[in-house]
Short mmCIF file of C-alpha atoms in Angstrom, two decimals:
data_model
loop_
_atom_site.label_atom_id
_atom_site.label_comp_id
_atom_site.label_asym_id
_atom_site.label_seq_id
_atom_site.Cartn_x
_atom_site.Cartn_y
_atom_site.Cartn_z
CA MET K 17 0.00 0.00 0.00
CA GLU K 18 1.17 3.54 -0.73
CA GLY K 19 0.11 6.79 0.89
CA TRP K 20 -1.30 7.65 4.28
CA GLN K 21 -4.74 6.69 5.53
CA ARG K 22 -6.81 8.21 8.29
CA ALA K 23 -7.56 5.52 10.84
CA PHE K 24 -8.64 4.53 14.34
CA VAL K 25 -7.68 1.47 16.37
CA LEU K 26 -10.72 -0.73 16.95
CA HIS K 27 -8.96 -3.35 19.03
CA GLY K 28 -5.43 -4.31 19.97
CA ARG K 29 -3.72 -7.18 21.74
CA PRO K 30 -0.14 -8.03 22.63
CA TYR K 31 1.75 -10.08 20.06
CA SER K 32 5.13 -11.39 21.18
CA GLU K 33 7.07 -9.48 23.83
CA THR K 34 7.30 -6.18 21.96
CA SER K 35 4.61 -6.09 19.24
CA LEU K 36 0.89 -5.46 18.90
CA MET K 37 -1.76 -7.02 16.67
CA LEU K 38 -4.26 -4.32 15.74
CA ASP K 39 -7.61 -4.10 14.00
CA LEU K 40 -7.74 -0.70 12.34
CA PHE K 41 -10.74 1.10 10.88
CA THR K 42 -9.42 3.12 7.95
CA GLU K 43 -11.08 5.65 5.69
CA GLY K 44 -10.18 4.07 2.36
CA HIS K 45 -9.82 0.35 3.15
CA GLY K 46 -12.26 -0.27 5.99
CA ARG K 47 -11.13 -2.84 8.54
CA VAL K 48 -7.46 -3.79 8.24
CA ARG K 49 -5.48 -6.08 10.54
CA VAL K 50 -1.87 -5.03 11.03
CA LEU K 51 1.14 -6.15 13.03
CA ALA K 52 2.83 -3.22 14.77
CA LYS K 53 6.34 -4.54 15.28
CA GLY K 54 8.12 -3.22 18.34
CA ALA K 55 5.18 -1.02 19.36
CA ARG K 56 5.38 -2.24 22.97
CA SER K 57 9.10 -1.78 23.37
CA ARG K 58 10.44 0.91 25.70
CA ARG K 59 11.94 2.86 22.83
CA SER K 60 8.78 2.89 20.69
CA THR K 61 7.38 6.32 19.92
CA LEU K 62 4.00 4.69 19.26
CA LYS K 63 3.52 3.18 22.69
CA GLY K 64 0.79 5.60 23.77
CA ALA K 65 -0.63 6.41 20.34
CA LEU K 66 -1.99 3.04 19.18
CA GLN K 67 -5.07 3.21 21.39
CA PRO K 68 -8.80 3.31 20.56
CA PHE K 69 -10.29 6.75 19.89
CA THR K 70 -6.97 8.35 18.90
CA PRO K 71 -7.16 9.83 15.36
CA LEU K 72 -4.23 8.45 13.36
CA LEU K 73 -2.49 8.68 10.02
CA VAL K 74 -1.13 5.25 9.09
CA ARG K 75 0.74 3.40 6.38
CA TRP K 76 1.09 -0.36 6.05
CA GLY K 77 2.47 -2.96 3.65
CA GLY K 78 2.28 -6.65 2.83
CA ARG K 79 -0.04 -8.88 0.82
CA GLY K 80 -1.34 -11.37 3.33
CA GLU K 81 -4.37 -11.17 5.61
CA VAL K 82 -2.21 -9.52 8.26
CA LYS K 83 -0.33 -6.44 7.04
CA THR K 84 2.74 -4.85 8.58
CA LEU K 85 2.35 -1.36 10.00
CA ARG K 86 5.00 0.88 8.43
CA ASN K 87 4.20 4.24 10.01
CA ALA K 88 1.64 5.74 12.34
CA GLU K 89 1.24 9.29 13.57
CA PRO K 90 -1.42 10.63 15.94
CA VAL K 91 -3.32 13.51 14.37
CA SER K 92 -4.48 14.81 17.73
CA LEU K 93 -4.94 13.73 21.32
CA SER K 94 -7.24 10.81 22.01
CA LEU K 95 -10.91 11.77 22.08
CA PRO K 96 -11.89 11.96 25.78
CA LEU K 97 -14.37 9.18 26.51
CA SER K 98 -15.15 8.05 30.02
CA GLY K 99 -17.83 6.21 31.95
CA MET K 100 -20.94 5.39 29.94
CA MET K 101 -19.54 7.15 26.86
CA LEU K 102 -16.40 5.00 26.94
CA TYR K 103 -18.41 1.77 27.07
CA SER K 104 -20.60 3.06 24.25
CA GLY K 105 -17.49 3.73 22.16
CA LEU K 106 -16.17 0.24 22.88
CA TYR K 107 -19.53 -1.14 21.71
CA VAL K 108 -19.25 0.75 18.40
CA ASN K 109 -15.69 -0.52 17.94
CA GLU K 110 -16.70 -4.11 18.63
CA LEU K 111 -19.59 -3.85 16.17
CA LEU K 112 -17.22 -2.76 13.40
CA ALA K 113 -14.64 -5.40 14.26
CA ARG K 114 -17.32 -8.11 14.17
CA VAL K 115 -19.38 -7.27 11.10
CA LEU K 116 -17.11 -5.51 8.58
CA GLU K 117 -15.48 -7.58 5.87
CA PRO K 118 -11.74 -6.83 5.72
CA GLU K 119 -10.42 -4.24 3.28
CA THR K 120 -13.64 -2.87 1.81
CA ASP K 121 -14.42 0.74 0.96
CA CYS K 122 -15.93 2.41 4.02
CA ALA K 123 -15.36 6.10 3.28
CA SER K 124 -18.88 7.29 4.16
CA LEU K 125 -19.15 4.97 7.17
CA PHE K 126 -15.80 6.28 8.43
CA PHE K 127 -17.32 9.76 8.75
CA ASP K 128 -20.42 8.31 10.45
CA TYR K 129 -18.06 6.66 12.94
CA LEU K 130 -16.09 9.86 13.47
CA SER K 131 -19.32 11.80 14.07
CA CYS K 132 -20.52 9.18 16.57
CA ILE K 133 -17.26 9.17 18.53
CA GLN K 134 -17.12 12.97 18.60
CA LEU K 135 -20.67 13.12 19.98
CA LEU K 136 -19.77 10.56 22.64
CA ALA K 137 -16.63 12.51 23.52
CA ALA K 138 -18.72 15.67 23.96
CA GLY K 139 -20.38 13.81 26.83
CA GLN K 140 -23.67 15.68 26.69
CA GLY K 141 -26.67 13.69 27.85
CA SER K 142 -27.35 10.10 26.86
CA PRO K 143 -25.33 8.24 24.19
CA GLU K 144 -28.50 6.66 22.78
CA GLN K 145 -29.07 9.12 19.90
CA ALA K 146 -25.50 8.75 18.62
CA LEU K 147 -25.56 4.95 18.92
CA ARG K 148 -28.85 4.48 17.11
CA ARG K 149 -27.79 6.75 14.23
CA PHE K 150 -24.53 4.89 13.85
CA GLU K 151 -26.21 1.47 13.93
CA LEU K 152 -28.58 2.57 11.15
CA ALA K 153 -25.64 3.93 9.12
CA LEU K 154 -23.82 0.62 9.58
CA LEU K 155 -26.87 -1.36 8.45
CA ALA K 156 -27.13 0.83 5.34
CA HIS K 157 -23.43 0.21 4.61
CA LEU K 158 -23.98 -3.54 4.95
CA GLY K 159 -26.69 -3.33 2.30
CA TYR K 160 -29.57 -3.87 4.69
CA GLY K 161 -32.32 -2.22 2.68
CA VAL K 162 -35.70 -1.64 4.31
CA ASP K 163 -38.43 0.86 3.50
CA PHE K 164 -39.58 2.50 6.71
CA LEU K 165 -42.08 4.80 5.01
CA HIS K 166 -44.32 2.39 3.09
CA CYS K 167 -46.39 -0.64 4.04
CA ALA K 168 -44.80 -3.69 2.40
CA GLY K 169 -48.23 -5.22 1.90
CA SER K 170 -50.16 -2.35 0.26
CA GLY K 171 -47.41 0.05 -0.78
CA GLU K 172 -49.24 2.89 0.98
CA GLN K 173 -47.40 5.42 3.10
CA VAL K 174 -47.30 4.61 6.80
CA THR K 175 -49.55 6.65 9.08
CA ASP K 176 -48.52 7.77 12.55
CA GLU K 177 -50.94 5.80 14.72
CA MET K 178 -51.20 2.62 12.63
CA THR K 179 -49.20 -0.40 13.79
CA TYR K 180 -46.84 -2.23 11.43
CA ARG K 181 -45.20 -5.56 12.12
CA TYR K 182 -41.69 -6.18 10.87
CA ARG K 183 -41.17 -9.25 8.72
CA GLU K 184 -37.60 -10.14 7.80
CA GLU K 185 -36.76 -9.74 4.09
CA LYS K 186 -40.20 -8.19 3.45
CA GLY K 187 -40.46 -5.05 5.53
CA PHE K 188 -43.22 -3.54 7.63
CA ILE K 189 -46.78 -4.77 7.11
CA ALA K 190 -49.89 -3.23 8.67
CA SER K 191 -51.06 -5.46 11.51
CA LEU K 192 -53.20 -5.47 14.63
CA VAL K 193 -50.71 -7.76 16.37
CA ILE K 194 -48.74 -5.93 19.06
CA ASP K 195 -45.45 -7.59 20.04
CA ASN K 196 -41.70 -6.99 19.98
CA HIS K 197 -41.77 -6.84 16.16
CA SER K 198 -44.48 -4.14 16.04
CA PHE K 199 -43.86 -0.44 15.40
CA THR K 200 -46.13 2.56 14.94
CA GLY K 201 -45.91 4.66 11.81
CA ARG K 202 -44.54 7.50 13.91
CA GLN K 203 -41.69 5.30 15.13
CA LEU K 204 -40.93 4.18 11.57
CA LYS K 205 -40.73 7.80 10.37
CA ALA K 206 -38.21 8.52 13.12
CA LEU K 207 -36.14 5.54 11.96
CA ALA K 208 -36.25 6.77 8.35
CA GLU K 209 -35.06 10.25 9.38
CA ARG K 210 -32.58 8.97 12.01
CA GLU K 211 -34.03 11.55 14.36
CA PHE K 212 -35.50 10.43 17.67
CA PRO K 213 -37.49 13.17 19.41
CA ASP K 214 -38.43 11.23 22.55
CA SER K 215 -37.79 8.09 24.60
CA ASP K 216 -40.53 6.15 22.77
CA ALA K 217 -38.79 6.66 19.41
CA LEU K 218 -35.40 5.77 20.92
CA ARG K 219 -36.69 2.54 22.46
CA ALA K 220 -38.27 1.55 19.15
CA ALA K 221 -35.02 2.29 17.31
CA LYS K 222 -33.07 0.14 19.74
CA ARG K 223 -35.52 -2.75 19.27
CA PHE K 224 -35.19 -2.52 15.50
CA THR K 225 -31.40 -2.26 15.33
CA ARG K 226 -31.02 -5.20 17.73
CA MET K 227 -33.20 -7.33 15.44
CA ALA K 228 -31.54 -6.16 12.25
CA LEU K 229 -27.95 -6.60 13.50
CA LYS K 230 -28.53 -10.03 15.03
CA PRO K 231 -27.97 -12.02 11.78
CA TYR K 232 -24.64 -10.24 11.25
CA LEU K 233 -23.43 -10.91 14.78
CA GLY K 234 -24.46 -14.56 14.95
CA GLY K 235 -24.89 -16.26 18.30
CA LYS K 236 -21.74 -14.87 19.92
CA PRO K 237 -22.61 -12.14 22.46
CA LEU K 238 -20.90 -8.76 22.39
CA LYS K 239 -18.36 -8.37 25.21
CA SER K 240 -18.95 -4.62 25.34
CA ARG K 241 -22.65 -5.11 26.13
CA GLU K 242 -21.78 -7.18 29.19
CA LEU K 243 -19.22 -4.58 30.31
CA PHE K 244 -21.85 -1.87 29.85
CA ARG K 245 -24.37 -3.84 31.96
CA GLN K 246 -21.81 -4.27 34.74
CA PHE K 247 -21.00 -0.55 34.64
CA SER K 248 -24.72 0.39 34.71
CA VAL K 249 -25.38 -1.89 37.71
CA LYS K 250 -22.38 -0.46 39.57
CA ALA K 251 -23.35 3.13 38.76
CA SER K 252 -26.93 2.49 39.88
CA SER K 253 -25.79 0.97 43.18
CA GLU K 254 -23.55 3.97 43.88
CA LYS K 255 -26.25 6.53 43.09
CA PRO K 256 -27.20 8.69 46.12
CA LEU K 257 -30.65 7.94 47.49
CA ASP K 258 -31.76 11.56 47.27
CA SER K 259 -31.08 11.62 43.49
CA ALA K 260 -32.78 8.34 42.61
CA ASP K 261 -35.22 8.45 39.72
#
């Protein structure tokens, strides 16, 4: 490979005494696995840079499945994620590492990722809006096409108060059945616009993205979800009684 690529580390693990094996998310080549030789040695200038959420410029070489990292330079300081926002960022990273095919064009998704991480780093309010938007962008990148605005049975536009039941590979069909696969027209319009004005729309979006991503993730649970649950339980137990909801 020639030229520099903008990139983020999705995941890293020690490899031998002095090296790192990294999954990178790059602007032009999507997910790339690289070996960073000597990155853990005392003399390495990259020791603190090859971390998640640090914007990088990278170059690599090699023809096999695992490339060799040639150069890496941090563009700026690591984006400041902590607490709930950190676990949310780890979830986004794990999603990409699990579902993206290696070395595919992800230019538009790269900017969706950058936007999501920047919103998480801002630390304002709940991470739910940013996560749901990114999940929908990821599904679109994966080719998951679904029409949120029309009934798959009649072709008519959805109406706010009508209920539509999701059927895999078909879409949303008007139905009187109310269950976990049912959504109102108002909720579907929010999904189409990727704008969630209230908690009802956010909960519906989470239900849908969980269902839609499940086939891509298979039966293996996400480690970041379990970490997030543990953090939420701990945070809840430490919450002062006079501030309880």
